[in-house]
Coordinates of C-alpha atoms and ligand atoms in Angstrom, one line a residue:
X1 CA -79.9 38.9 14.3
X2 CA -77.2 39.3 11.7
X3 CA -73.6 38.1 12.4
X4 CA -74.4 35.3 13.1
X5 CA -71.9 32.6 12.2
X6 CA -68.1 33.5 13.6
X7 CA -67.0 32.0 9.8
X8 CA -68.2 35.5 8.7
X9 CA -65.5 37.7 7.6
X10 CA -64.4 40.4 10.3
X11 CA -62.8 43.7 9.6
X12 CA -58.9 42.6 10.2
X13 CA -57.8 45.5 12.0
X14 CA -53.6 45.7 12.3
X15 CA -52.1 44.3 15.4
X16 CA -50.4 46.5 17.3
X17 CA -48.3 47.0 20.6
X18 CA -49.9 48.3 23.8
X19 CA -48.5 49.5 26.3
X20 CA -49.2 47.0 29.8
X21 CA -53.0 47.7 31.2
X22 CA -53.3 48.6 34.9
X23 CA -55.4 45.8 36.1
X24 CA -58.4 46.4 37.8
X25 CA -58.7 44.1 41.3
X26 CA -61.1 41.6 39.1
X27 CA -58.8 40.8 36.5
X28 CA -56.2 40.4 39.2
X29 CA -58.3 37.9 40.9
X30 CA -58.7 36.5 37.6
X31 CA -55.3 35.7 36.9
X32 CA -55.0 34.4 40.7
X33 CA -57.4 32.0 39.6
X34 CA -55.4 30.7 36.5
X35 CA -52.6 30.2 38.0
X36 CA -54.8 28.5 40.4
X37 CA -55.5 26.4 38.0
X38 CA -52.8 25.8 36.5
X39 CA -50.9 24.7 40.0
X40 CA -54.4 22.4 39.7
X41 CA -53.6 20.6 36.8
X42 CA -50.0 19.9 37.6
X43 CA -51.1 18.3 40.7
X44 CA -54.2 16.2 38.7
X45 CA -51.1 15.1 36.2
X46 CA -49.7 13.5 39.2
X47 CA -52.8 12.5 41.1
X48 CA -54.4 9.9 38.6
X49 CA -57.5 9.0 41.2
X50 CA -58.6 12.8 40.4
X51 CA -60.6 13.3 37.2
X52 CA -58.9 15.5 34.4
X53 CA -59.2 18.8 33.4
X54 CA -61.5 18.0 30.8
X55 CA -63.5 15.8 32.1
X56 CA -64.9 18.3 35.2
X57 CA -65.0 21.4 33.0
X58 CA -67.5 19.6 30.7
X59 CA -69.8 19.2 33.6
X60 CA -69.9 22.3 35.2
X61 CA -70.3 24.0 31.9
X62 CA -73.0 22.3 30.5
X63 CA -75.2 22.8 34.3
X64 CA -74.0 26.5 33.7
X65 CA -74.9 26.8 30.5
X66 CA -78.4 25.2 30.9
X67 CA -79.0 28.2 33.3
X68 CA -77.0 31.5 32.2
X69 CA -80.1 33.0 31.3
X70 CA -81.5 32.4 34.9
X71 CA -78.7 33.4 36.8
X72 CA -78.7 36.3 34.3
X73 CA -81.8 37.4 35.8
X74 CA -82.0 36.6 39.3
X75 CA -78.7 39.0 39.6
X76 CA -81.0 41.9 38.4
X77 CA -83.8 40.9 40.7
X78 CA -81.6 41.8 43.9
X79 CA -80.3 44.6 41.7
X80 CA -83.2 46.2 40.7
X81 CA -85.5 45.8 43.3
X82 CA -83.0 46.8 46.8
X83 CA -82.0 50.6 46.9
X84 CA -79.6 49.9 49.5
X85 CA -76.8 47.4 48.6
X86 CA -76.2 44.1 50.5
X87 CA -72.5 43.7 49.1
X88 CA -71.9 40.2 49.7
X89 CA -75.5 38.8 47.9
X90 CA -74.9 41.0 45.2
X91 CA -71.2 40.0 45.0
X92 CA -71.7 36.9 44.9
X93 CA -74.4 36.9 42.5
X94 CA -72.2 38.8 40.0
X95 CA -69.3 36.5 40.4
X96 CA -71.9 33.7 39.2
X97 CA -73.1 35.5 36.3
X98 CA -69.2 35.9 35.5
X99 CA -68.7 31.9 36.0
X100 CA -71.8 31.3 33.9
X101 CA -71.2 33.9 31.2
X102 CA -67.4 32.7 31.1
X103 CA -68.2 29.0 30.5
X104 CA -69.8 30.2 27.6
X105 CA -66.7 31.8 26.4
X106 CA -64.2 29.5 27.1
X107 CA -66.4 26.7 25.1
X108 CA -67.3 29.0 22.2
X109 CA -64.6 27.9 19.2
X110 CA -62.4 31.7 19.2
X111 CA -58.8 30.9 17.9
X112 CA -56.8 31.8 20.9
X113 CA -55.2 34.5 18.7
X114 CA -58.0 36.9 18.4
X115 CA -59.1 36.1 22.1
X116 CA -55.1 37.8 23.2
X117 CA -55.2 40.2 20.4
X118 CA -54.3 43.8 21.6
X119 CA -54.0 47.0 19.9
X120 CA -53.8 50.5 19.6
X121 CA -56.5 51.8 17.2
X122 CA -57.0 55.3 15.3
X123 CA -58.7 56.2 19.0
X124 CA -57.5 54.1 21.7
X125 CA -56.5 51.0 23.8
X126 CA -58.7 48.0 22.1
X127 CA -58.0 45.5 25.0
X128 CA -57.8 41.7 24.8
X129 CA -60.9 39.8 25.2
X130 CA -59.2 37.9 27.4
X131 CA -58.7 41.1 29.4
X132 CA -61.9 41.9 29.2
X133 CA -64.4 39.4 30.9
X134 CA -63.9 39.9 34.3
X135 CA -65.6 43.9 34.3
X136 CA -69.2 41.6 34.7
X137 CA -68.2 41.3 38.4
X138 CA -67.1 45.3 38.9
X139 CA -70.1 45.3 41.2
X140 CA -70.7 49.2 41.5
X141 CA -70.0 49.9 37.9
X142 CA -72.4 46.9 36.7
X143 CA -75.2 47.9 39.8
X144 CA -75.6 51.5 38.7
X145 CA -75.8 51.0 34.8
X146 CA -78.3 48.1 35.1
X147 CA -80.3 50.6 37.1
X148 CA -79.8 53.3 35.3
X149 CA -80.5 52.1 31.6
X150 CA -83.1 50.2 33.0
X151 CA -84.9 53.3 34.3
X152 CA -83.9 55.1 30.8
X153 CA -85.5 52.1 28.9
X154 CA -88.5 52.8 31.0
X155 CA -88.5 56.2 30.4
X156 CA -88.2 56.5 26.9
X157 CA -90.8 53.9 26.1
X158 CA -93.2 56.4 28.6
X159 CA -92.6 58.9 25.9
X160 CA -93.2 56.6 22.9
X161 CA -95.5 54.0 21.4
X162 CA -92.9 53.0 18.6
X163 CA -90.1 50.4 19.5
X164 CA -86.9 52.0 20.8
X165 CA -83.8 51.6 19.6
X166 CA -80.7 51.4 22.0
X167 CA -76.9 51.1 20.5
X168 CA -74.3 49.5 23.3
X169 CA -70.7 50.7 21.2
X170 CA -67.7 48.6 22.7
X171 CA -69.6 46.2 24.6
X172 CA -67.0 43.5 24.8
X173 CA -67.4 40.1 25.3
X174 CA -70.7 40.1 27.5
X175 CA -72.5 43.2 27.4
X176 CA -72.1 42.9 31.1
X177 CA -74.4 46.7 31.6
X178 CA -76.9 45.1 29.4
X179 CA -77.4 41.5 28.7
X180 CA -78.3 40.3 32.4
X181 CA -81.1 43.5 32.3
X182 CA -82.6 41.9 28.9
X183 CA -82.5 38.1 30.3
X184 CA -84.7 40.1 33.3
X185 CA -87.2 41.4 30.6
X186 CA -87.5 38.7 28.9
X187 CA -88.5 36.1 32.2
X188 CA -91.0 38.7 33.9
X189 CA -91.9 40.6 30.6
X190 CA -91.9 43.9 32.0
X191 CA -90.4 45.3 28.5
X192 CA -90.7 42.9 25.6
X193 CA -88.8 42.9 22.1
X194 CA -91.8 44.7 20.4
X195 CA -91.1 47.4 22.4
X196 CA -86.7 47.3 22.8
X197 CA -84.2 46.4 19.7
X198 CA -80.4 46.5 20.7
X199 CA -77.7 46.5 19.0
X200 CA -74.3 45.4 20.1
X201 CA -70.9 47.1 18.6
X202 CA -67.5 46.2 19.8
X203 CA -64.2 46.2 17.3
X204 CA -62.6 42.5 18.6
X205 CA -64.0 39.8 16.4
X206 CA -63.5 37.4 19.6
X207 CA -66.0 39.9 21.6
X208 CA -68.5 39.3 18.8
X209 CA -68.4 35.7 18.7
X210 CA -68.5 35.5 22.4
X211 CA -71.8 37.8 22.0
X212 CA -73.3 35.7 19.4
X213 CA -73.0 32.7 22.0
X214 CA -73.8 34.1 25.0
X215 CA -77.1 35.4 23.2
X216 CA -77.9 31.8 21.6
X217 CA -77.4 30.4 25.3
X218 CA -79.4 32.9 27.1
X219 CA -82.2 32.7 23.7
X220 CA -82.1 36.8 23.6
X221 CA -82.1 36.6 19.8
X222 CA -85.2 38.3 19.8
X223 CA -84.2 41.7 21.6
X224 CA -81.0 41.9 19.2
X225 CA -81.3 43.7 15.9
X226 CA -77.3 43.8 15.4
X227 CA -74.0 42.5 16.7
X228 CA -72.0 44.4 14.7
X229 CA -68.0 44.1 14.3
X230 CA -66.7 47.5 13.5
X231 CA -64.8 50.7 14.7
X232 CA -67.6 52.1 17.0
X233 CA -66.5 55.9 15.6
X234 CA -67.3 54.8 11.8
X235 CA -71.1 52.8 12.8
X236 CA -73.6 54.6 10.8
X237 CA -76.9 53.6 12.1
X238 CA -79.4 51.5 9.8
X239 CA -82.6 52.6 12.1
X240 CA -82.6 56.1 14.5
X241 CA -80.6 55.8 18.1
X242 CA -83.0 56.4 21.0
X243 CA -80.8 55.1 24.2
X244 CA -76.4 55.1 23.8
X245 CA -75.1 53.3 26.7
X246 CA -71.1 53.5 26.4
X247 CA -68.5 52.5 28.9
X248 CA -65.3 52.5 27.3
X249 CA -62.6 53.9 29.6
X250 CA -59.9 53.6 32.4
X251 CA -59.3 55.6 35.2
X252 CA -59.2 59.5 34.4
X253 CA -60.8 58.8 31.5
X254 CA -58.0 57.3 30.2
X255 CA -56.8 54.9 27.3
X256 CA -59.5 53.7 25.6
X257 CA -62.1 55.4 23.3
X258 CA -64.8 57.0 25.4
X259 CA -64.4 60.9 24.3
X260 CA -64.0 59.9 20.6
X261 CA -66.9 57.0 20.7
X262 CA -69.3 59.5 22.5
X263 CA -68.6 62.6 20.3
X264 CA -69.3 60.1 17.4
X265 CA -73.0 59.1 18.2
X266 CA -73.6 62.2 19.7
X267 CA -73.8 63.4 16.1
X268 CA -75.7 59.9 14.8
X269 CA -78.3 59.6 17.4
X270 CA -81.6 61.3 17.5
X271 CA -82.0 64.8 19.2
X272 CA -83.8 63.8 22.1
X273 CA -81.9 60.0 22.8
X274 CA -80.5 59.6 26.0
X275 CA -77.1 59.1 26.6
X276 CA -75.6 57.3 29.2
X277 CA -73.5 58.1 31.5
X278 CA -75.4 61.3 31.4
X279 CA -72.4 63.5 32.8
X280 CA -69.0 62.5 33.5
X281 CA -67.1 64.6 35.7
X282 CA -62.6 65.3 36.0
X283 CA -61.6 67.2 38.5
X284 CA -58.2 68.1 39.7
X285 CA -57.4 68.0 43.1
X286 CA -54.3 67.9 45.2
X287 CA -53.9 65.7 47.5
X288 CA -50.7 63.3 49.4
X289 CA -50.2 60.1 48.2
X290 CA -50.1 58.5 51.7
X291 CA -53.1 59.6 52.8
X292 CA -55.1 59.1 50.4
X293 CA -53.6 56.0 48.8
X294 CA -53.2 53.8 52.4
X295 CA -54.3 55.8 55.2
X296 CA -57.8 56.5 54.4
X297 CA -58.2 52.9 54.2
X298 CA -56.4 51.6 56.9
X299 CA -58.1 49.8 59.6
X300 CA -60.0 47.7 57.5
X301 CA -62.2 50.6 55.3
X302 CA -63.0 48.7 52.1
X303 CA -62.0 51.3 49.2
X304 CA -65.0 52.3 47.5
X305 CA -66.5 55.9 47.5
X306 CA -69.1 55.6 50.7
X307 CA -65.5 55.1 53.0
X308 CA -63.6 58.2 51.4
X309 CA -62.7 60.3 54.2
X310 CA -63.7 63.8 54.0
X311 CA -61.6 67.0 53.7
X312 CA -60.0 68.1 56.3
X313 CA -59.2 64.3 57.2
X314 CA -58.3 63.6 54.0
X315 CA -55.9 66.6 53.0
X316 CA -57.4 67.4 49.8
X317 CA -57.5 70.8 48.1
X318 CA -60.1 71.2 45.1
X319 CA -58.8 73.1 42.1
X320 CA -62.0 72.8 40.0
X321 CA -63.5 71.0 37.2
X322 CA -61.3 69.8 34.3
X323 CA -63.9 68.8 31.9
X324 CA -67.5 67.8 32.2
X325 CA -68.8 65.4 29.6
X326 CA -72.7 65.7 29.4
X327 CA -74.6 66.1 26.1
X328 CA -73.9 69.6 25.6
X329 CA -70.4 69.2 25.5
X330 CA -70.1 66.4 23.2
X331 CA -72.1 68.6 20.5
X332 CA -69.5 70.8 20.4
X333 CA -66.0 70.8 18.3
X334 CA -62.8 73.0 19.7
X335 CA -60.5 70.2 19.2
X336 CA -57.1 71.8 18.6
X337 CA -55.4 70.1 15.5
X338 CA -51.6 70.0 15.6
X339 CA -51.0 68.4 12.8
X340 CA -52.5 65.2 11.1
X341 CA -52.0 62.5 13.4
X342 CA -52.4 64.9 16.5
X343 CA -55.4 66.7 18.3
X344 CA -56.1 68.2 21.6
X345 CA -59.0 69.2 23.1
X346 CA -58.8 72.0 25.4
X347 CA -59.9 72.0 29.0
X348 CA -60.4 74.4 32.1
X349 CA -57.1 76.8 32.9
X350 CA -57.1 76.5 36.9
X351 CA -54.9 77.6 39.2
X352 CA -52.5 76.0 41.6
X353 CA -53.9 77.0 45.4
X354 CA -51.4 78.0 48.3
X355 CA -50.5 74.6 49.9
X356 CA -50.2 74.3 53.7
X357 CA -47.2 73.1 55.3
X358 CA -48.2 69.1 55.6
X359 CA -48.8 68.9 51.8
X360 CA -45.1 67.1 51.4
X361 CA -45.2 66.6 47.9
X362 CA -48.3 67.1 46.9
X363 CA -49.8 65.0 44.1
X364 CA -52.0 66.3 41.5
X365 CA -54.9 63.7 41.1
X366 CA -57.6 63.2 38.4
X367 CA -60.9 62.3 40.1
X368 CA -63.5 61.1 38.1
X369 CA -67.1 60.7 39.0
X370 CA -69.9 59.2 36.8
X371 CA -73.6 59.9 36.5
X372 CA -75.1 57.0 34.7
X373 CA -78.6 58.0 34.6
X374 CA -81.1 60.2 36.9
X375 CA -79.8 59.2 40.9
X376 CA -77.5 56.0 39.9
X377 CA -74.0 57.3 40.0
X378 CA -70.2 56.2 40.6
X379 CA -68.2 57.9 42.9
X380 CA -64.8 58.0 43.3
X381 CA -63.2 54.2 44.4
X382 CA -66.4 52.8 43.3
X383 CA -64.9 50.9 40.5
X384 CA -61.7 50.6 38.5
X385 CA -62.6 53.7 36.0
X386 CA -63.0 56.0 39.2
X387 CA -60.4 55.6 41.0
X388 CA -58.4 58.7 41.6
X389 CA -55.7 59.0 38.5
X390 CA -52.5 60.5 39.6
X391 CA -49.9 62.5 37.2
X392 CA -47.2 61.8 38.1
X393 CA -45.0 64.2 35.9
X394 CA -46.6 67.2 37.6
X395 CA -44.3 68.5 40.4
X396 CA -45.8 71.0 42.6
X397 CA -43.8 73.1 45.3
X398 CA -40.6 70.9 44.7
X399 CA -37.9 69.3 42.4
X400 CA -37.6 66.1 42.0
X401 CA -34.5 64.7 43.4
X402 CA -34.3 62.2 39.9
X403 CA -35.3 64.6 37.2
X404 CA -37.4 62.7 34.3
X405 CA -38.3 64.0 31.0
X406 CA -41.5 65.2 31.0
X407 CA -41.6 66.6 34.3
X408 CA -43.5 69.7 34.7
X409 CA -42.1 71.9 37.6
X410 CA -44.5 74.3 38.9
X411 CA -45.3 76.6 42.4
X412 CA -48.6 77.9 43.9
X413 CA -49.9 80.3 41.8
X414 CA -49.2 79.3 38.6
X415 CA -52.5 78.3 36.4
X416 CA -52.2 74.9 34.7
X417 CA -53.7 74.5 31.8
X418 CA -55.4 71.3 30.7
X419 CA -55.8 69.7 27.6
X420 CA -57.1 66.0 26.5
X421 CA -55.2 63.8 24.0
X422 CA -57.3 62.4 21.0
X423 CA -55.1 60.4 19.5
X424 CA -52.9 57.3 20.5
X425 CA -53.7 56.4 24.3
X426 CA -56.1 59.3 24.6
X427 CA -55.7 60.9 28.6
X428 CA -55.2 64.3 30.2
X429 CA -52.2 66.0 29.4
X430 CA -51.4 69.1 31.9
X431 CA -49.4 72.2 31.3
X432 CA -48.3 75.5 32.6
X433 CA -50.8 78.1 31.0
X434 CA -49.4 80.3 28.5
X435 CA -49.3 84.0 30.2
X436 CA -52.3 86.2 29.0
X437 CA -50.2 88.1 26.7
X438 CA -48.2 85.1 24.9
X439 CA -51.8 82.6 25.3
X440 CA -53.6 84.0 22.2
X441 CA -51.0 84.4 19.7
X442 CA -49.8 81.0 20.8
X443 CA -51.8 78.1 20.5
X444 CA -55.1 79.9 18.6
X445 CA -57.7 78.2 21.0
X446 CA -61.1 79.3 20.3
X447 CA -62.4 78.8 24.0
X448 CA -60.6 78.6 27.2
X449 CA -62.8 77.2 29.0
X450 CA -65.3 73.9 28.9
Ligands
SAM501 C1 -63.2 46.9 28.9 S1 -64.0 46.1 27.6 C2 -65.7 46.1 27.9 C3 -66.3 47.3 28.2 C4 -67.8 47.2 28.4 N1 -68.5 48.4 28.0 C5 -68.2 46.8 29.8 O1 -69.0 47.5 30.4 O2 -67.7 45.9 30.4 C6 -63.8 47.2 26.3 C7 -64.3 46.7 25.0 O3 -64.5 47.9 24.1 C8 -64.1 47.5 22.8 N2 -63.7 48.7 22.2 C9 -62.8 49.6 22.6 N3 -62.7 50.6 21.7 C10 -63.6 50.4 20.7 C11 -63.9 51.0 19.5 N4 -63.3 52.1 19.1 N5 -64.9 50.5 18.7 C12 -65.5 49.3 19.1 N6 -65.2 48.6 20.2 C13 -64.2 49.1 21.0 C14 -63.0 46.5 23.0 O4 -62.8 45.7 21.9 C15 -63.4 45.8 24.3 O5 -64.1 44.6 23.9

């Protein structure tokens, strides 16, 4: 395993301002915890018969520590071997993982700087580390990648004899759709590390030194053939790619790096690797914010993707795909370059559907849904990065009462045209097509459609 000491030099990547994250319910709970805590130790200041901070921590971490790699494993036991999901067991179990795998961080020796350091990079959101432990306990997300690299691991050794090679880019701090699955190989030896090398890729030097602990707790070393600290777009690979697993996004595809990450190694890994998520899908829809932002949920529906109600309930209309991202697509290049510091990758031209008379307002949402690998999927609500994305700036059938830059006024009928942003914070950008006439001369696209 290389990296191994956090004295090695990291890339020093320029600090930058980002704009405020929208928290996923995890990290909210998270930060309902600190301050928790926090209100803890003011009391404990003024309560001398409890013990201190330090002293209880110590304890707990050290019984956690002593068996990450067990709890590790025992979470991919229930996950692996039930098809259908009992929520609260396999809740729980990730939240243990989470306390387990966190202990770990919070005793490994990062300087507090690089653990808050945010930034905007060439391609996206790079979020704190800080901000990024709690996505171990996103149990739909983590359920249907363990599952689904684990059967692409299985598959791909079935059509090999040589060891495989699979690259995790922008891992963060715990490798959270990976590391529990290898801590399962490694107690019942179903795949061993003559068969499986990994290696780990995030940018944030604190993610890497959290990695190179968690993996010297858990004693993975021997499944790890990298930890590598570096822009995922500019890793060149040292042996040939066999399995990419990448989850680097928020909702809509939004912020971070995925499209530029996954267009990278589609061009660095071997032919026939897999690539997971094997297809994800945007599609625009229009919908009212009421109903499908409180109603659908009321009475007590938890808000994941099995409780969505279905059109006509619901008050949807479809408009159509946006952009699918599968294999195919990320082979291809019709990014539209504006000028240096500026592309645009066109999308599908669809057009705005006759509204009936309820649709007050109608909101133009983003709905993403994931294919990780074979049947695992995430649907819509089943995690953070699928929740329905609203634009906000699109007005459809009205005018705004207060007008805001930016807001695009449009009427049933008219086509919108949709393109993603590749630089900044990359995202969907929509517009009012250009008519046929004006669209060529225009904007030179080579293909309308994706
Ligand atoms: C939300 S966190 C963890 C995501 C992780 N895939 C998971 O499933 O939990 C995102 C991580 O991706 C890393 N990251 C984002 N963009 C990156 C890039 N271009 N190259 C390398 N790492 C990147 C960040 O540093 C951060 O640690």
């Amino acid at each position: 395993m290389s990296n191994q000491n956090f004295s090695q030099n990291f890339p020093d990547y320029q600090q930058d301002s980002a704009e405020p994250l929208i928290a996923p319910d995890a990290m909210n709970d998270t930060l309902r915890q600190q301050l928790e805590r926090i209100a803890g130790q003011s009391k404990a200041k003024t309560d001398n018969t409890l013990p201190t901070k330090t002293e209880s921590t110590t304890v707990t971490k050290s019984l956690k520590t002593q068996t990450l790699s067990h709890i590790l494993q025992s979470g991919v036991d229930i996950i692996l071997s039930h098809s259908n999901i009992d929520k609260p067991l396999l809740q729980s179990k990730l939240d243990t993982m989470y306390e387990g795998l966190n202990s770990v961080y919070e005793q490994a020796d990062i300087p507090s700087s690089l653990r808050t350091r945010q930034f905007i990079s060439k391609h996206g959101l790079i979020m704190s580390t800080n901000h990024c432990v709690t996505t171990q306990r996103d149990l739909f997300r983590v359920r249907s990648f363990i599952r689904g690299v684990h059967h692409a691991i299985k598959k791909k050794l079935s059509q090999t004899d040589n060891k495989i090679h699979l690259v995790y880019p922008a891992c963060g701090p715990f490798a959270p759709l990976l590391l529990p699955l290898l801590a399962h190989y490694q107690h019942n030896g179903e795949v061993s590390p003559e068969q499986l090398n990994v290696t780990l890729i995030d940018i944030q030097p604190a993610a890497v030194a959290s990695l190179q602990a968690v993996i010297r707790a858990t004693h993975l070393q021997s499944f790890i053939h990298k930890i590598v600290c570096i822009d995922a777009c500019d890793y060149q690979p040292d042996i040939p790619i066999d399995i990419i697993v990448l989850e680097a996004m928020q909702h809509g595809v939004s912020r971070e790096a995925f499209i530029p990450i996954a267009r990278h190694f589609a061009n660095v890994m071997k032919p026939d690797a897999f690539f997971l998520p094997e297809k994800v899908s945007v599609r625009a829809v229009i919908g009212v914010g009421q109903r499908e932002f409180v109603e659908q949920w009321q009475n007590q529906r938890p808000v994941e993707g099995g409780n969505m109600l279905t059109p006509p309930n619901i008050h949807r209309i479809e408009m159509g795909e946006v952009l699918a991202i599968t294999p195919q697509f990320l082979q291809l290049n019709q990014d539209l370059i504006l000028d240096e510091h500026t592309r645009l990758l066109p999308c599908a031209e669809l057009c705005i559907p006759t509204l009936i008379d309820e649709q007050d307002k109608p909101l133009l949402l983003l709905c993403t849904t994931i294919n990780v690998y074979g049947e695992d999927t995430l649907n819509e609500y089943d995690s953070g990065i699928t929740h329905p994305l609203p634009d906000m700036q699109v007005c459809i059938n009205f005018k705004p009462k207060d007008a805001k830059p930016g807001d695009l006024l449009v009427n049933s009928g008219d086509r919108l045209k949709f393109y993603y942003r590749l630089n900044g914070l990359p995202g969907f950008m929509t517009t009012l097509a250009a008519s046929p006439s004006a669209k060529n001369s225009k904007l030179g696209v080579e293909n309308e459609r994706i």
